[in-house]
Structure formats: C-alpha cells, structure tokens
C-alpha cells in the first residue's frame, strides 16, 4: 500500500528515493515524550536480577553441578533457583509493565497446550504419574518460557543466552569426543556420553541439543565480520557435529540433515558455490565417521543392520503409540502415562505420538502449531532484513533459529522429548528476537528503515512509532 507524505499546508513533500517509497504500517510523526522514553528504557533494561537467576537456572538444568562435585546430599538446586527467579520476576514485572506477561501468540498456544495437559489428568491411567511428569520438567519449562520472553528484551541479553547455549553444547560435544576416544562412559559399548549429568547425559538427548545449537553457531558466524570469531564459531560447529556423530544417534543424524538442508535452501541463490562445498564437506565428514556409523545410519531404512535390535523395538513402540491414540483420541491416556500402557514401561520414542497418545489429537495439533508459528514469524524477519546493510545479525539469527526448530522437528520424531526444555527455550528465543527486532532502535519494512518516535498511535501495539528516512521537511504527516 503506497503512503503519501503531505505537508501541513497540503503540499506534497519531496519524494523519497525510489527504494524507500513503500510502507506497510503508517504512523504519525510525533516528538518523543521524555517520560515514555524512560519507561521504554526501564522495560527493556529492568529485570537484571531476574536475568541473572535465569542464567543460573539454565546452567543448573543442563549440568547438575551437585553430581559433578559429589555432594553428600543431593539438593535440588534447579528448583531453588527457579523459585528465586520467579520471586524476583513477579514483583519486578508488575512494577515495570503492570501485567504478569506480554501475550505473544506463542504464549497463548503454550497456555492452551498446558490446559490440555491438565484436562488429561482426570482420565489418566495414573494421576500420580501424570502429576509427577507434569511437575518434574514441563511446568518449569512453561514458567521459564514466560520469564524469558519478558526478561530478554535486548540483543545483549539474547546473545548472552545464546552464548550460554553454545558453551554448554561445545562442552558436551568436546567431552563426548574425548569419552569416545578413551572409551569412558560408553553406552552399548560404543555410544559416547558427555561430562554433563543433567538432561544431556543421554546420547540421544545430547545429540538433539547439539543439532539445535549448530545453527546458532552458524548464525553467529554469519552475523559477524570478525575473522577470528568466524573461525571460533567454525571450530564450535565441527566439535558439535563430531559430538553428534560419536553418539551414533539416528535421530540426531536426520536432524542434522534437516539443519543443513535449511541453510542450503536459504543460501542457494546467494552463495551456490559455498552451498555445494558445504554439502560435499558434510558428506565427507559422514563418510569418514568412525566405526560402524554408516551402518548405524543405514539401519534407519534397513532394521536388519541394527545389531542391537532397537530399530525393531522402536517400530513396535510407534505402532503401539498410534493405536493408543486411535483408542483415546480426545484426552489420551493421561499426561506422561504412555509408559504405563506400553511394554516394559517403554516411552514412545516419538514426541508427536507421545503427545497424541497421552493428551489426544487436538493437543498434537496445538503442539505442532507451537513450532510452526515461530518459524513463520522468523521467516518474516528473514524476508524483511535480507540484503539490508546493518541488519545482518537479525537475518542470520532468524535463519539460524528456523534451522534449530526444523532440526528439533525432525529429530524429535525419534525421541520422547515433547516436555523437555529444548523446544520451549528455543521458541522463547524466537519470540525474543522478534520483540527485540520490532521494538528496537529501527525496523526494516520492505526497503524502509523505520526509526522509533515515541507516543504509539492508536492501533499500534508492539511496534513503536516510525517514519521513513526522508529529507528534512517541516511538519510531515503520513497518510495511507
């Protein structure tokens, strides 16, 4: 929709350059109110102590330092810091914004998913199992999702969490490579584990996490012009891919293929040679993998190659979880209750049928929507910032987070991780990126850089007032 810039006396303002003549959102140009400026700064930079608590909590859920330090007792430090973080968050949030949380679409979807989880309790096979599973990890993940999207309102804070995720993934990948090299802590005699004893100890779970963080490292490399940093991020990527390989996780391999596919698709038009070289390097990396890795991957399509027999077992579990869904399509067998109806209390090993069998088909639809909506929003940022100087970091992170979520969607088809931290943290990162982009110092719409002016007009919620970058003229009014 074209936008005319009109002077107060009715004359047309000087025309903007051709590439800066279209706006999708029109707002009035007002001088900023000092009070509004102060409030915006306070909202973005408040929650300092809450952010510190969030960082500490994140470290604890992935590392369990009490296990590494061999405490005589086993204090639940993660629960303690979760409680402290919430106690800091609630009064600060109410003081800053007068509400407990912003309400982006992703949060509404997550709240609907949580409500469906609670509705599955009355008909659950075991209500105690449902509550244990709900309270053990999922409830904390929901609460931390709310904290993240409200506390992480600056690029520095978002990058801080991304650097933390990268550090955890790098340590996990490096320790897995070392354990595989020296033969320590190998599951089934050949599958490497990491040094962290939290949710990343299991090779499959660690592999999934590494798959999701590889695109973040790639995005950080794309968003910087520093050669040393690019080399460092490249080293991190190689270490994490190596960690994925030595876990021998088939789901991790397919998730990594999905991640590589996203980057190849996004970069094919701009850098076709780099894409081809990258794909050749990826294939070569897989071919040179140690031991029977290729045979392990080939067992995805040919279960006879799986000497452990886990491929056949997972096929049976998939069929059983689908049958359970068909017999209990509305509310499932209860949150976290599929192992109670499975053979030998085995989980479904599939996040999608885990949700459908335990919470019903509608919950599965909500769960998938929770992943698709942030991808679509990230795609908008990608489209608006593509090729715009100064916005490379937004473009890179938008592509990287899309790849992370695609990697999760692929890998989680082979893992019962629907209630784990991984998805909720990364969707929260996507929400934070969008909010920072939309309310930051500028926003690119089409080829127009929108610069904030305070006093948001009626009908504009998240996006601050803005005007196109035009020659200086008196008393401009934007008319659509």
Tab-separated table of C-alpha atoms in Angstrom:
chain	number	residue	atom	x	y	z
A	1	UNK	CA	0.000	0.000	0.000
A	2	UNK	CA	1.570	3.270	-1.056
A	3	UNK	CA	1.983	6.023	1.541
A	4	UNK	CA	1.891	9.767	0.762
A	5	UNK	CA	3.889	12.244	2.843
A	6	UNK	CA	1.940	15.546	2.989
A	7	UNK	CA	2.932	18.884	4.480
A	8	UNK	CA	0.521	20.579	6.885
A	9	UNK	CA	-0.375	23.134	4.195
A	10	UNK	CA	-1.433	20.324	1.867
A	11	UNK	CA	1.621	20.320	-0.410
A	12	UNK	CA	3.356	17.096	-1.238
A	13	UNK	CA	6.674	16.542	0.489
A	14	UNK	CA	9.812	15.913	-1.578
A	15	UNK	CA	9.773	12.392	-2.924
A	16	UNK	CA	11.846	9.809	-1.152
A	17	UNK	CA	14.387	7.770	-3.099
A	18	UNK	CA	12.681	5.089	-5.253
A	19	UNK	CA	13.706	2.223	-2.997
A	20	UNK	CA	12.214	3.935	0.049
A	21	UNK	CA	8.672	4.675	-1.077
A	22	UNK	CA	6.555	1.924	0.439
A	23	UNK	CA	5.389	1.319	3.995
A	24	UNK	CA	3.302	-1.495	5.374
A	25	UNK	CA	2.454	0.318	8.591
A	26	UNK	CA	1.773	4.040	8.724
A	27	UNK	CA	2.175	6.001	11.940
A	28	UNK	CA	2.136	9.636	12.947
A	29	UNK	CA	5.389	11.520	13.452
A	30	UNK	CA	5.469	12.917	16.981
A	31	UNK	CA	8.257	14.209	19.134
A	32	UNK	CA	9.221	11.683	21.788
A	33	UNK	CA	7.906	12.128	25.272
A	34	UNK	CA	10.737	12.014	27.824
A	35	UNK	CA	8.579	10.035	30.242
A	36	UNK	CA	7.722	7.475	27.580
A	37	UNK	CA	11.390	7.174	26.637
A	38	UNK	CA	12.317	6.499	30.255
A	39	UNK	CA	9.583	3.891	30.574
A	40	UNK	CA	10.726	2.102	27.413
A	41	UNK	CA	14.337	2.047	28.631
A	42	UNK	CA	13.215	0.770	32.029
A	43	UNK	CA	11.115	-2.009	30.483
A	44	UNK	CA	13.989	-3.184	28.309
A	45	UNK	CA	16.730	-2.975	30.946
A	46	UNK	CA	14.806	-3.942	34.069
A	47	UNK	CA	14.852	-7.482	35.411
A	48	UNK	CA	18.633	-7.507	35.886
A	49	UNK	CA	18.483	-9.805	38.916
A	50	UNK	CA	15.821	-11.933	37.241
A	51	UNK	CA	18.101	-12.371	34.235
A	52	UNK	CA	20.962	-13.468	36.497
A	53	UNK	CA	18.641	-16.002	38.135
A	54	UNK	CA	17.540	-17.242	34.708
A	55	UNK	CA	21.151	-17.776	33.614
A	56	UNK	CA	21.987	-19.667	36.819
A	57	UNK	CA	18.875	-21.816	36.472
A	58	UNK	CA	19.722	-22.646	32.856
A	59	UNK	CA	23.227	-23.744	33.828
A	60	UNK	CA	21.821	-25.950	36.582
A	61	UNK	CA	19.256	-27.806	34.470
A	62	UNK	CA	21.864	-28.765	31.893
A	63	UNK	CA	24.825	-29.540	34.129
A	64	UNK	CA	23.683	-30.663	37.616
A	65	UNK	CA	26.893	-29.459	39.320
A	66	UNK	CA	25.887	-31.239	42.532
A	67	UNK	CA	26.576	-34.518	40.712
A	68	UNK	CA	29.902	-33.318	39.355
A	69	UNK	CA	31.006	-32.048	42.784
A	70	UNK	CA	29.812	-35.221	44.553
A	71	UNK	CA	27.767	-33.522	47.277
A	72	UNK	CA	26.960	-35.750	50.256
A	73	UNK	CA	23.336	-34.713	49.866
A	74	UNK	CA	21.578	-34.066	46.572
A	75	UNK	CA	19.970	-30.616	46.886
A	76	UNK	CA	17.591	-29.640	44.117
A	77	UNK	CA	19.470	-26.507	43.148
A	78	UNK	CA	17.477	-26.076	39.937
A	79	UNK	CA	14.213	-25.907	41.899
A	80	UNK	CA	15.790	-23.440	44.336
A	81	UNK	CA	16.933	-21.090	41.579
A	82	UNK	CA	13.626	-21.477	39.737
A	83	UNK	CA	11.818	-20.317	42.876
A	84	UNK	CA	14.242	-17.422	43.373
A	85	UNK	CA	13.914	-16.384	39.728
A	86	UNK	CA	10.115	-16.357	39.926
A	87	UNK	CA	10.153	-14.430	43.214
A	88	UNK	CA	12.334	-11.811	41.542
A	89	UNK	CA	10.347	-11.812	38.307
A	90	UNK	CA	6.771	-11.328	39.510
A	91	UNK	CA	7.084	-8.054	41.504
A	92	UNK	CA	9.565	-6.582	39.019
A	93	UNK	CA	7.334	-7.388	36.057
A	94	UNK	CA	4.270	-5.908	37.748
A	95	UNK	CA	6.197	-2.756	38.620
A	96	UNK	CA	7.583	-2.332	35.113
A	97	UNK	CA	4.582	-3.210	32.952
A	98	UNK	CA	1.633	-3.691	35.286
A	99	UNK	CA	0.967	-7.192	33.967
A	100	UNK	CA	2.420	-10.627	34.571
A	101	UNK	CA	3.434	-11.162	30.959
A	102	UNK	CA	3.212	-9.982	27.400
A	103	UNK	CA	0.912	-12.186	25.325
A	104	UNK	CA	2.551	-13.119	22.039
A	105	UNK	CA	0.769	-15.787	20.037
A	106	UNK	CA	3.310	-18.424	21.030
A	107	UNK	CA	2.470	-17.956	24.705
A	108	UNK	CA	-1.254	-18.284	24.032
A	109	UNK	CA	-0.584	-21.541	22.186
A	110	UNK	CA	1.592	-22.814	25.029
A	111	UNK	CA	-1.071	-21.942	27.604
A	112	UNK	CA	-3.629	-23.845	25.527
A	113	UNK	CA	-1.260	-26.815	25.416
A	114	UNK	CA	-0.832	-26.618	29.199
A	115	UNK	CA	-4.599	-26.518	29.682
A	116	UNK	CA	-4.980	-29.638	27.539
A	117	UNK	CA	-2.323	-31.345	29.643
A	118	UNK	CA	-4.335	-30.594	32.786
A	119	UNK	CA	-7.560	-31.779	31.142
A	120	UNK	CA	-5.936	-35.168	30.564
A	121	UNK	CA	-5.452	-35.687	34.317
A	122	UNK	CA	-8.971	-36.851	35.335
A	123	UNK	CA	-8.987	-39.770	32.864
A	124	UNK	CA	-5.293	-40.594	33.223
A	125	UNK	CA	-4.282	-44.207	33.770
A	126	UNK	CA	-2.231	-42.970	36.722
A	127	UNK	CA	-2.886	-39.473	38.049
A	128	UNK	CA	0.204	-39.619	40.212
A	129	UNK	CA	2.335	-40.381	37.140
A	130	UNK	CA	0.662	-37.524	35.290
A	131	UNK	CA	1.407	-35.045	38.075
A	132	UNK	CA	4.993	-36.269	38.505
A	133	UNK	CA	5.721	-35.857	34.799
A	134	UNK	CA	3.919	-32.504	34.641
A	135	UNK	CA	5.700	-31.066	37.663
A	136	UNK	CA	9.129	-32.588	37.008
A	137	UNK	CA	10.083	-30.641	33.903
A	138	UNK	CA	7.160	-29.383	31.844
A	139	UNK	CA	5.713	-26.917	34.367
A	140	UNK	CA	9.137	-25.384	34.958
A	141	UNK	CA	9.653	-25.141	31.194
A	142	UNK	CA	6.379	-23.218	30.815
A	143	UNK	CA	7.238	-20.841	33.656
A	144	UNK	CA	10.736	-20.212	32.315
A	145	UNK	CA	9.287	-19.606	28.847
A	146	UNK	CA	7.214	-16.781	30.347
A	147	UNK	CA	10.236	-15.406	32.180
A	148	UNK	CA	12.461	-15.474	29.089
A	149	UNK	CA	10.080	-13.674	26.726
A	150	UNK	CA	9.604	-10.846	29.233
A	151	UNK	CA	13.112	-10.551	30.665
A	152	UNK	CA	15.187	-10.907	27.482
A	153	UNK	CA	14.354	-7.605	25.777
A	154	UNK	CA	17.784	-6.536	24.492
A	155	UNK	CA	20.200	-8.000	21.982
A	156	UNK	CA	22.853	-8.277	24.681
A	157	UNK	CA	20.656	-10.453	26.873
A	158	UNK	CA	19.541	-12.645	23.992
A	159	UNK	CA	23.123	-13.117	22.855
A	160	UNK	CA	24.073	-13.909	26.448
A	161	UNK	CA	21.657	-16.856	26.486
A	162	UNK	CA	22.768	-17.957	23.025
A	163	UNK	CA	26.426	-17.854	24.089
A	164	UNK	CA	25.498	-19.901	27.153
A	165	UNK	CA	23.732	-22.458	24.958
A	166	UNK	CA	26.787	-22.566	22.700
A	167	UNK	CA	29.148	-23.037	25.654
A	168	UNK	CA	27.066	-25.912	27.042
A	169	UNK	CA	26.875	-27.554	23.611
A	170	UNK	CA	30.607	-27.118	22.982
A	171	UNK	CA	31.483	-28.696	26.345
A	172	UNK	CA	29.072	-31.556	25.665
A	173	UNK	CA	30.427	-32.177	22.171
A	174	UNK	CA	34.081	-31.958	23.225
A	175	UNK	CA	33.589	-34.248	26.233
A	176	UNK	CA	31.681	-36.765	24.074
A	177	UNK	CA	34.545	-36.831	21.583
A	178	UNK	CA	37.060	-37.319	24.375
A	179	UNK	CA	34.998	-40.038	26.074
A	180	UNK	CA	34.685	-41.872	22.770
A	181	UNK	CA	38.434	-41.562	22.192
A	182	UNK	CA	39.424	-43.010	25.592
A	183	UNK	CA	36.469	-45.396	25.901
A	184	UNK	CA	34.902	-43.898	29.040
A	185	UNK	CA	31.156	-43.943	29.770
A	186	UNK	CA	30.152	-45.593	26.506
A	187	UNK	CA	26.579	-46.859	26.283
A	188	UNK	CA	26.139	-50.191	24.490
A	189	UNK	CA	29.923	-50.293	24.285
A	190	UNK	CA	30.316	-47.601	21.613
A	191	UNK	CA	27.875	-44.677	22.075
A	192	UNK	CA	29.540	-41.666	23.711
A	193	UNK	CA	28.066	-39.668	26.580
A	194	UNK	CA	29.155	-36.225	27.754
A	195	UNK	CA	30.539	-34.978	31.044
A	196	UNK	CA	27.339	-33.106	31.952
A	197	UNK	CA	24.998	-35.237	34.058
A	198	UNK	CA	21.710	-33.410	33.536
A	199	UNK	CA	19.333	-33.877	30.623
A	200	UNK	CA	22.328	-34.001	28.271
A	201	UNK	CA	23.801	-37.225	29.635
A	202	UNK	CA	21.734	-39.491	27.377
A	203	UNK	CA	23.371	-39.718	23.914
A	204	UNK	CA	20.089	-39.175	22.067
A	205	UNK	CA	19.105	-36.137	24.126
A	206	UNK	CA	22.592	-34.655	23.871
A	207	UNK	CA	22.566	-35.228	20.122
A	208	UNK	CA	19.247	-33.392	19.799
A	209	UNK	CA	20.578	-30.431	21.763
A	210	UNK	CA	23.721	-30.274	19.635
A	211	UNK	CA	21.581	-30.376	16.486
A	212	UNK	CA	19.645	-27.340	17.728
A	213	UNK	CA	22.738	-25.342	18.688
A	214	UNK	CA	24.751	-25.965	15.496
A	215	UNK	CA	22.557	-23.437	13.575
A	216	UNK	CA	23.028	-20.882	16.358
A	217	UNK	CA	26.806	-21.088	15.960
A	218	UNK	CA	26.386	-20.796	12.186
A	219	UNK	CA	24.120	-17.755	12.623
A	220	UNK	CA	26.586	-16.057	14.969
A	221	UNK	CA	29.314	-16.681	12.391
A	222	UNK	CA	27.136	-15.204	9.628
A	223	UNK	CA	26.334	-12.151	11.747
A	224	UNK	CA	29.920	-11.100	12.482
A	225	UNK	CA	32.646	-9.654	10.262
A	226	UNK	CA	35.435	-10.691	12.626
A	227	UNK	CA	37.564	-13.453	11.084
A	228	UNK	CA	38.781	-14.792	14.478
A	229	UNK	CA	35.174	-15.076	15.655
A	230	UNK	CA	34.159	-16.816	12.443
A	231	UNK	CA	36.978	-19.327	12.949
A	232	UNK	CA	35.951	-19.850	16.574
A	233	UNK	CA	32.324	-20.490	15.635
A	234	UNK	CA	33.525	-22.840	12.900
A	235	UNK	CA	35.520	-24.802	15.486
A	236	UNK	CA	32.408	-24.998	17.672
A	237	UNK	CA	30.356	-26.309	14.742
A	238	UNK	CA	32.897	-29.022	13.919
A	239	UNK	CA	33.091	-30.043	17.579
A	240	UNK	CA	29.316	-30.283	17.889
A	241	UNK	CA	28.958	-32.254	14.656
A	242	UNK	CA	31.672	-34.593	15.905
A	243	UNK	CA	29.746	-34.964	19.149
A	244	UNK	CA	26.586	-35.831	17.223
A	245	UNK	CA	28.431	-38.499	15.263
A	246	UNK	CA	30.006	-40.271	18.263
A	247	UNK	CA	26.598	-40.535	19.963
A	248	UNK	CA	25.519	-42.714	17.000
A	249	UNK	CA	22.061	-41.159	17.261
A	250	UNK	CA	19.980	-41.794	14.152
A	251	UNK	CA	17.529	-39.079	15.097
A	252	UNK	CA	20.439	-36.693	15.604
A	253	UNK	CA	21.776	-37.508	12.152
A	254	UNK	CA	18.420	-36.856	10.470
A	255	UNK	CA	18.000	-33.637	12.441
A	256	UNK	CA	21.439	-32.515	11.287
A	257	UNK	CA	20.440	-33.289	7.697
A	258	UNK	CA	17.379	-31.080	8.229
A	259	UNK	CA	19.551	-28.249	9.567
A	260	UNK	CA	21.971	-28.492	6.635
A	261	UNK	CA	19.001	-28.569	4.265
A	262	UNK	CA	17.564	-25.341	5.700
A	263	UNK	CA	20.856	-23.484	5.331
A	264	UNK	CA	21.370	-24.891	1.833
A	265	UNK	CA	17.877	-23.787	0.787
A	266	UNK	CA	18.286	-20.303	2.266
A	267	UNK	CA	21.744	-19.762	0.770
A	268	UNK	CA	21.375	-21.488	-2.613
A	269	UNK	CA	20.584	-18.312	-4.550
A	270	UNK	CA	23.193	-16.094	-2.908
A	271	UNK	CA	26.130	-18.462	-2.453
A	272	UNK	CA	25.645	-21.566	-4.643
A	273	UNK	CA	29.350	-22.450	-4.665
A	274	UNK	CA	29.566	-22.277	-0.877
A	275	UNK	CA	26.467	-24.467	-0.599
A	276	UNK	CA	27.950	-27.130	-2.876
A	277	UNK	CA	31.261	-27.092	-0.998
A	278	UNK	CA	29.438	-27.279	2.313
A	279	UNK	CA	27.373	-30.270	1.216
A	280	UNK	CA	30.483	-32.050	-0.072
A	281	UNK	CA	32.261	-31.388	3.234
A	282	UNK	CA	29.237	-32.656	5.187
A	283	UNK	CA	29.065	-35.873	3.167
A	284	UNK	CA	32.805	-36.361	3.541
A	285	UNK	CA	32.531	-35.837	7.291
A	286	UNK	CA	29.913	-38.584	7.491
A	287	UNK	CA	31.853	-40.994	5.272
A	288	UNK	CA	34.971	-40.577	7.426
A	289	UNK	CA	32.997	-41.155	10.646
A	290	UNK	CA	34.413	-43.841	12.963
A	291	UNK	CA	33.394	-47.455	13.324
A	292	UNK	CA	30.041	-48.677	12.130
A	293	UNK	CA	28.432	-45.224	11.952
A	294	UNK	CA	27.332	-45.592	8.332
A	295	UNK	CA	25.824	-48.987	9.149
A	296	UNK	CA	24.014	-47.484	12.129
A	297	UNK	CA	22.536	-44.772	9.907
A	298	UNK	CA	21.636	-47.301	7.220
A	299	UNK	CA	19.566	-49.197	9.802
A	300	UNK	CA	17.024	-46.370	9.601
A	301	UNK	CA	15.748	-47.920	6.375
A	302	UNK	CA	17.075	-51.459	6.914
A	303	UNK	CA	16.469	-52.639	10.513
A	304	UNK	CA	18.420	-55.842	9.817
A	305	UNK	CA	21.627	-53.789	10.044
A	306	UNK	CA	20.865	-52.802	13.646
A	307	UNK	CA	22.744	-55.346	15.769
A	308	UNK	CA	21.158	-54.052	18.987
A	309	UNK	CA	17.627	-54.565	17.665
A	310	UNK	CA	16.462	-51.135	18.831
A	311	UNK	CA	15.091	-50.234	15.386
A	312	UNK	CA	12.529	-53.061	15.531
A	313	UNK	CA	11.599	-52.144	19.084
A	314	UNK	CA	11.013	-48.519	18.162
A	315	UNK	CA	8.853	-49.561	15.231
A	316	UNK	CA	6.701	-51.580	17.633
A	317	UNK	CA	6.509	-48.623	20.024
A	318	UNK	CA	5.475	-46.310	17.198
A	319	UNK	CA	2.676	-48.673	16.174
A	320	UNK	CA	1.550	-49.040	19.791
A	321	UNK	CA	1.510	-45.267	20.364
A	322	UNK	CA	-0.546	-44.770	17.187
A	323	UNK	CA	-3.010	-47.457	18.284
A	324	UNK	CA	-3.236	-45.817	21.708
A	325	UNK	CA	-4.010	-42.505	20.027
A	326	UNK	CA	-6.784	-44.088	17.955
A	327	UNK	CA	-8.327	-45.677	21.056
A	328	UNK	CA	-8.053	-42.461	23.132
A	329	UNK	CA	-8.264	-39.613	20.586
A	330	UNK	CA	-9.735	-36.909	22.855
A	331	UNK	CA	-7.679	-36.789	26.067
A	332	UNK	CA	-5.248	-39.671	25.550
A	333	UNK	CA	-4.216	-41.971	28.390
A	334	UNK	CA	-3.063	-39.065	30.524
A	335	UNK	CA	-0.062	-36.753	30.607
A	336	UNK	CA	3.137	-38.805	30.889
A	337	UNK	CA	1.193	-42.077	31.040
A	338	UNK	CA	2.131	-43.849	27.812
A	339	UNK	CA	4.829	-45.941	29.566
A	340	UNK	CA	2.053	-47.283	31.829
A	341	UNK	CA	0.323	-48.885	28.834
A	342	UNK	CA	3.498	-49.759	26.924
A	343	UNK	CA	5.513	-52.959	27.103
A	344	UNK	CA	8.255	-52.888	29.754
A	345	UNK	CA	7.217	-49.276	30.524
A	346	UNK	CA	8.975	-48.057	27.396
A	347	UNK	CA	8.324	-44.489	26.158
A	348	UNK	CA	7.020	-43.894	22.649
A	349	UNK	CA	10.380	-42.622	21.317
A	350	UNK	CA	8.403	-40.162	19.197
A	351	UNK	CA	7.459	-36.719	20.504
A	352	UNK	CA	4.429	-36.450	18.207
A	353	UNK	CA	2.821	-39.747	19.188
A	354	UNK	CA	3.921	-39.090	22.763
A	355	UNK	CA	1.632	-36.048	22.782
A	356	UNK	CA	-1.222	-37.638	20.819
A	357	UNK	CA	-1.289	-40.852	22.878
A	358	UNK	CA	-1.070	-39.034	26.215
A	359	UNK	CA	-3.112	-35.872	25.535
A	360	UNK	CA	-5.175	-36.500	22.407
A	361	UNK	CA	-5.184	-35.457	18.763
A	362	UNK	CA	-6.152	-31.836	19.399
A	363	UNK	CA	-3.168	-31.459	21.738
A	364	UNK	CA	-0.953	-32.783	18.942
A	365	UNK	CA	-2.284	-30.069	16.623
A	366	UNK	CA	-1.547	-27.402	19.242
A	367	UNK	CA	1.934	-28.840	19.785
A	368	UNK	CA	2.753	-28.673	16.071
A	369	UNK	CA	1.318	-25.151	15.867
A	370	UNK	CA	3.648	-24.126	18.699
A	371	UNK	CA	6.578	-24.967	16.411
A	372	UNK	CA	5.186	-23.639	13.135
A	373	UNK	CA	4.102	-20.170	14.328
A	374	UNK	CA	7.589	-19.029	15.426
A	375	UNK	CA	9.081	-20.371	12.189
A	376	UNK	CA	6.617	-18.266	10.174
A	377	UNK	CA	7.391	-15.183	12.274
A	378	UNK	CA	11.125	-15.740	11.851
A	379	UNK	CA	10.588	-16.072	8.121
A	380	UNK	CA	9.061	-12.574	8.095
A	381	UNK	CA	12.154	-11.157	9.792
A	382	UNK	CA	14.354	-13.033	7.336
A	383	UNK	CA	12.434	-11.594	4.385
A	384	UNK	CA	12.453	-8.017	5.697
A	385	UNK	CA	16.167	-7.961	6.575
A	386	UNK	CA	17.531	-9.875	3.582
A	387	UNK	CA	20.307	-7.827	1.993
A	388	UNK	CA	19.721	-4.789	4.239
A	389	UNK	CA	23.018	-3.318	5.495
A	390	UNK	CA	23.259	-3.222	9.279
A	391	UNK	CA	20.664	-5.952	9.788
A	392	UNK	CA	22.833	-8.973	9.017
A	393	UNK	CA	22.645	-10.174	12.625
A	394	UNK	CA	18.830	-10.219	12.604
A	395	UNK	CA	18.790	-12.038	9.283
A	396	UNK	CA	21.354	-14.587	10.455
A	397	UNK	CA	19.601	-15.329	13.748
A	398	UNK	CA	16.216	-15.565	12.014
A	399	UNK	CA	17.613	-18.199	9.645
A	400	UNK	CA	19.539	-19.950	12.416
A	401	UNK	CA	16.556	-20.253	14.741
A	402	UNK	CA	14.405	-21.553	11.887
A	403	UNK	CA	17.016	-24.243	11.275
A	404	UNK	CA	17.129	-25.055	15.004
A	405	UNK	CA	13.376	-25.593	15.141
A	406	UNK	CA	13.403	-27.651	11.937
A	407	UNK	CA	16.198	-29.769	13.405
A	408	UNK	CA	14.085	-30.327	16.507
A	409	UNK	CA	11.003	-31.209	14.462
A	410	UNK	CA	12.970	-33.865	12.583
A	411	UNK	CA	14.982	-35.330	15.472
A	412	UNK	CA	12.049	-35.395	17.890
A	413	UNK	CA	10.295	-37.863	15.594
A	414	UNK	CA	12.644	-40.411	17.188
A	415	UNK	CA	12.666	-39.151	20.796
A	416	UNK	CA	10.129	-38.688	23.597
A	417	UNK	CA	11.134	-35.097	24.321
A	418	UNK	CA	7.854	-33.193	23.967
A	419	UNK	CA	8.042	-31.950	27.566
A	420	UNK	CA	11.811	-31.315	27.693
A	421	UNK	CA	13.410	-27.884	27.934
A	422	UNK	CA	14.823	-27.829	24.424
A	423	UNK	CA	11.788	-26.729	22.421
A	424	UNK	CA	10.481	-24.196	24.939
A	425	UNK	CA	13.803	-22.404	25.283
A	426	UNK	CA	14.329	-22.100	21.532
A	427	UNK	CA	10.786	-20.939	20.800
A	428	UNK	CA	11.308	-18.360	23.553
A	429	UNK	CA	14.500	-17.227	21.804
A	430	UNK	CA	12.498	-16.807	18.594
A	431	UNK	CA	9.888	-14.707	20.400
A	432	UNK	CA	12.613	-12.572	21.983
A	433	UNK	CA	14.304	-11.972	18.637
A	434	UNK	CA	11.027	-10.818	17.123
A	435	UNK	CA	10.196	-8.492	20.025
A	436	UNK	CA	13.694	-7.002	20.006
A	437	UNK	CA	13.528	-6.533	16.247
A	438	UNK	CA	10.085	-4.920	16.321
A	439	UNK	CA	10.692	-2.609	19.285
A	440	UNK	CA	14.395	-1.934	18.853
A	441	UNK	CA	16.129	1.190	17.524
A	442	UNK	CA	14.896	0.524	13.994
A	443	UNK	CA	12.897	-1.864	11.898
A	444	UNK	CA	13.169	-2.651	8.223
A	445	UNK	CA	9.887	-2.899	6.343
A	446	UNK	CA	10.370	-3.560	2.679
A	447	UNK	CA	13.338	-1.284	1.964
A	448	UNK	CA	12.352	1.344	4.546
A	449	UNK	CA	14.121	1.664	7.850
A	450	UNK	CA	11.566	2.584	10.482
A	451	UNK	CA	13.007	4.688	13.279
A	452	UNK	CA	11.157	4.967	16.587
A	453	UNK	CA	9.258	8.044	17.656
A	454	UNK	CA	7.501	7.847	20.993
A	455	UNK	CA	3.820	8.035	21.786
A	456	UNK	CA	2.472	4.986	19.996
A	457	UNK	CA	-0.642	5.787	17.942
A	458	UNK	CA	-3.946	4.045	18.292
A	459	UNK	CA	-3.955	0.566	16.796
A	460	UNK	CA	-0.178	0.023	17.136
A	461	UNK	CA	0.765	-2.322	19.980
A	462	UNK	CA	4.219	-3.880	19.718
A	463	UNK	CA	5.705	-1.635	17.031
A	464	UNK	CA	6.855	1.861	18.051
A	465	UNK	CA	6.060	4.985	16.090
A	466	UNK	CA	8.137	5.364	12.985
A	467	UNK	CA	8.635	7.431	9.898
A	468	UNK	CA	10.581	6.737	6.718
A	469	UNK	CA	14.074	8.105	6.366
A	470	UNK	CA	13.229	11.206	4.304
A	471	UNK	CA	14.852	14.585	3.682
A	472	UNK	CA	14.171	17.058	6.485
A	473	UNK	CA	10.824	18.850	5.909
A	474	UNK	CA	8.536	20.822	8.231
A	475	UNK	CA	5.509	19.224	9.910
A	476	UNK	CA	5.186	15.982	7.979
A	477	UNK	CA	2.016	13.927	8.173
A	478	UNK	CA	1.864	10.345	6.837
A	479	UNK	CA	-1.368	9.461	5.064
A	480	UNK	CA	-2.157	5.966	3.730
